[in-house]
Amino acid sequence: MKNASVSLFALFLLLPVLRVSAQDLGGLVDEIESRTHFGIFTDFRSEFFDDDGTHSYEGTFVGHVSTQLSPRFKYFAEFTLTPDRGYFGQIRLERSLFQFFYSDLLQLRFGRLHTPISRWNVLYHHGQYLQTTINRPDILKSSNRLSPIHSTVIEVGGSYGMAAGRVTYAAGIGASDDHIHPPGVGVLLQQNPAWYVSAAFVPERLMDLRIGGTLYREKVQYHPEIDDGRPHNHDLHSIDRDQTINLHMTYDGRKWSLLSELMAVTHWGKERYGGTAGYYAQVERQLPAPYERGIAYVRYDRLVRNMDDPVFSTDPFRVSTGVTSGVRVNIYTRVAITTELRMYGEDLTFPERHLYVQLSAGF
Amino acid sequence: MRRMFSYITLLLGLTGVMAVGTPDVVQAQSDPLVLIVHPENAAEDLSYQDVRRIARLDRLYWTQTDGIVLLLPGPAADERRRTLNRVFQMSEQAFKQHWVSVAYQTEVLSLPRPYTECAVAVRIVGSLKNAAAFVHASCVDETVRVVAVDGKLPSDPGYRL
């Protein structure tokens, strides 16, 4: 409720913020000085599960607003509205950040944001209309406990151009807003002071290619008051630090694109628990004429868990594999329909099969 | 299982039918595109890649701290198709989605301003020292300056816009 109040307050506070230039060019400059932008995403999807023939429905409404408060200062807020726990709906403040732009090389951000621990997390997150697929990669699902996807931080970042290409960087310090919740253990770990550094390179001759990575570290803490009454996993109590390393390579061409990421996780407790890693590779291809409104895609996901790591010791599988494929069709300029088949399991011999249909829009 | 594949067949068929679109009509353009700036702007010659970076907002500043105010052709502007083809290398659909995506990622200070008539863009660039716009060469007057691309002006062979 507190989040809802904050979101609505931020939205209404920013509605009237339209700056007017002192210069008079018949209103032309006034128009370009109006720097408030509103955006909306909405989606509705249905999932069919083949084991028992059941199906479910889900939808999301995402609003975001940004306003340039001064020639160098900007505020951005995003909220989500989802039908949750049987009522419509749960409103949540997703992002709220101030940004200071000094130059290409130096920019500051502070507030709640999507942790740049993954390219997908920065590009899409709740932007269901923006992403081609319906499901996000397995390494970014909170249930898989690989990546803290929300953070409240102060971050310095920017980009530097040189002959070979352009380097972008970001370094932040703050705290993650996410929890680690191993299944069936009944204990949460809340994450405390965290820091990250990330960098990426875009070559001069191939601007659609991007190669980069992130190192993320944080302290973690056991919270007994969140215990749900089930037996404690005492090894989990000892974990006090974790580290996530991400490497990504993306190519966003005119006809086809590639998204690929690798993520490796280490926890420190009674001992060092490394060896948990996941990756995905997704290829998208625009269909040839006269079907160019359609994009066909396929993604391969794989996770390998260290079962000695208390965070993953209660997972049903050491290795899990997923294959996601589908077709997205842009039926109107800002409306798309997507059909997706996802197979997931310990291996793909007897996988779970899910079929999804989604209607999404972005404005 | 059969029920599942019936669903798949039906839905893929439906999406395939909906995917049929009208092919883009490629129009011949003899009037080259130019990047114009204020006459006092220090930028005289940019690489093609830098022009693309400015257009895509990968580069936000002319100099250390002098921000770029960018004007791009709106949907009804004559320059629209050529800008999409030569600068952005995107379809109309991808172009619109690109800006929704840029707004969502929060990495830029403000979005480009669309214009409908190139005369309006020329007037604004001639009045704002840090403004830039992509317009047809035929629209340029003495109030603005054309930026060379890879050392070439529109009259030179091999000009890329």
mmCIF file of N, CA and C in Angstrom, chain A residues 120 124 131-133 135-137 249 251 256-261 280-284 297-301 324:
data_model
loop_
_atom_site.group_PDB
_atom_site.id
_atom_site.type_symbol
_atom_site.label_atom_id
_atom_site.label_comp_id
_atom_site.label_asym_id
_atom_site.label_seq_id
_atom_site.Cartn_x
_atom_site.Cartn_y
_atom_site.Cartn_z
ATOM 1 N N TRP A 120 19.389 -8.431 -20.504
ATOM 2 C CA TRP A 120 17.942 -8.612 -20.599
ATOM 3 C C TRP A 120 17.234 -7.772 -19.536
ATOM 4 N N TYR A 124 14.599 -5.119 -21.040
ATOM 5 C CA TYR A 124 13.178 -5.506 -21.058
ATOM 6 C C TYR A 124 12.513 -5.480 -19.674
ATOM 7 N N GLN A 131 10.138 -7.142 -25.521
ATOM 8 C CA GLN A 131 10.849 -8.402 -25.714
ATOM 9 C C GLN A 131 10.073 -9.254 -26.708
ATOM 10 N N THR A 132 10.806 -9.997 -27.500
ATOM 11 C CA THR A 132 10.138 -10.804 -28.520
ATOM 12 C C THR A 132 9.435 -11.996 -27.887
ATOM 13 N N THR A 133 10.072 -12.600 -26.901
ATOM 14 C CA THR A 133 9.500 -13.797 -26.290
ATOM 15 C C THR A 133 8.462 -13.423 -25.228
ATOM 16 N N ASN A 135 8.232 -15.543 -22.238
ATOM 17 C CA ASN A 135 8.934 -15.883 -20.994
ATOM 18 C C ASN A 135 10.332 -15.289 -20.976
ATOM 19 N N ARG A 136 10.760 -14.844 -19.815
ATOM 20 C CA ARG A 136 12.129 -14.363 -19.684
ATOM 21 C C ARG A 136 13.077 -15.554 -19.525
ATOM 22 N N PRO A 137 14.376 -15.347 -19.779
ATOM 23 C CA PRO A 137 15.326 -16.458 -19.644
ATOM 24 C C PRO A 137 15.358 -17.017 -18.225
ATOM 25 N N MET A 249 26.622 -11.152 -24.974
ATOM 26 C CA MET A 249 26.906 -10.745 -26.347
ATOM 27 C C MET A 249 25.565 -10.618 -27.061
ATOM 28 N N TYR A 251 23.499 -9.007 -30.652
ATOM 29 C CA TYR A 251 23.570 -8.424 -31.997
ATOM 30 C C TYR A 251 22.144 -8.083 -32.400
ATOM 31 N N TRP A 256 17.854 -10.003 -38.357
ATOM 32 C CA TRP A 256 17.940 -11.011 -37.306
ATOM 33 C C TRP A 256 18.700 -10.456 -36.113
ATOM 34 N N SER A 257 18.512 -11.081 -34.991
ATOM 35 C CA SER A 257 19.207 -10.623 -33.796
ATOM 36 C C SER A 257 19.564 -11.800 -32.905
ATOM 37 N N LEU A 258 20.533 -11.544 -32.058
ATOM 38 C CA LEU A 258 21.023 -12.569 -31.143
ATOM 39 C C LEU A 258 21.116 -11.971 -29.745
ATOM 40 N N LEU A 259 20.668 -12.724 -28.775
ATOM 41 C CA LEU A 259 20.837 -12.357 -27.365
ATOM 42 C C LEU A 259 21.454 -13.565 -26.681
ATOM 43 N N SER A 260 22.575 -13.381 -26.028
ATOM 44 C CA SER A 260 23.159 -14.510 -25.309
ATOM 45 C C SER A 260 23.821 -13.999 -24.037
ATOM 46 N N GLU A 261 23.646 -14.749 -22.971
ATOM 47 C CA GLU A 261 24.216 -14.349 -21.683
ATOM 48 C C GLU A 261 24.645 -15.581 -20.907
ATOM 49 N N TYR A 280 21.925 -18.690 -21.693
ATOM 50 C CA TYR A 280 20.898 -18.827 -22.727
ATOM 51 C C TYR A 280 21.407 -18.187 -24.010
ATOM 52 N N ALA A 281 20.864 -18.664 -25.101
ATOM 53 C CA ALA A 281 21.151 -18.063 -26.409
ATOM 54 C C ALA A 281 19.835 -17.994 -27.157
ATOM 55 N N GLN A 282 19.511 -16.819 -27.626
ATOM 56 C CA GLN A 282 18.226 -16.610 -28.314
ATOM 57 C C GLN A 282 18.481 -15.994 -29.682
ATOM 58 N N VAL A 283 17.909 -16.606 -30.689
ATOM 59 C CA VAL A 283 18.054 -16.105 -32.055
ATOM 60 C C VAL A 283 16.675 -15.719 -32.570
ATOM 61 N N GLU A 284 16.582 -14.531 -33.162
ATOM 62 C CA GLU A 284 15.322 -14.050 -33.731
ATOM 63 C C GLU A 284 15.543 -13.739 -35.200
ATOM 64 N N TYR A 297 11.424 -17.076 -33.500
ATOM 65 C CA TYR A 297 12.534 -17.098 -32.542
ATOM 66 C C TYR A 297 12.651 -18.447 -31.857
ATOM 67 N N VAL A 298 13.848 -18.694 -31.364
ATOM 68 C CA VAL A 298 14.094 -19.900 -30.575
ATOM 69 C C VAL A 298 15.148 -19.556 -29.521
ATOM 70 N N ARG A 299 14.983 -20.094 -28.329
ATOM 71 C CA ARG A 299 15.950 -19.842 -27.251
ATOM 72 C C ARG A 299 16.271 -21.151 -26.535
ATOM 73 N N TYR A 300 17.525 -21.299 -26.208
ATOM 74 C CA TYR A 300 17.973 -22.467 -25.441
ATOM 75 C C TYR A 300 18.471 -21.979 -24.094
ATOM 76 N N ASP A 301 17.919 -22.537 -23.015
ATOM 77 C CA ASP A 301 18.308 -22.174 -21.647
ATOM 78 C C ASP A 301 18.924 -23.387 -20.956
ATOM 79 N N THR A 324 12.627 -22.708 -25.863
ATOM 80 C CA THR A 324 11.485 -21.816 -26.059
ATOM 81 C C THR A 324 11.469 -21.384 -27.521
#
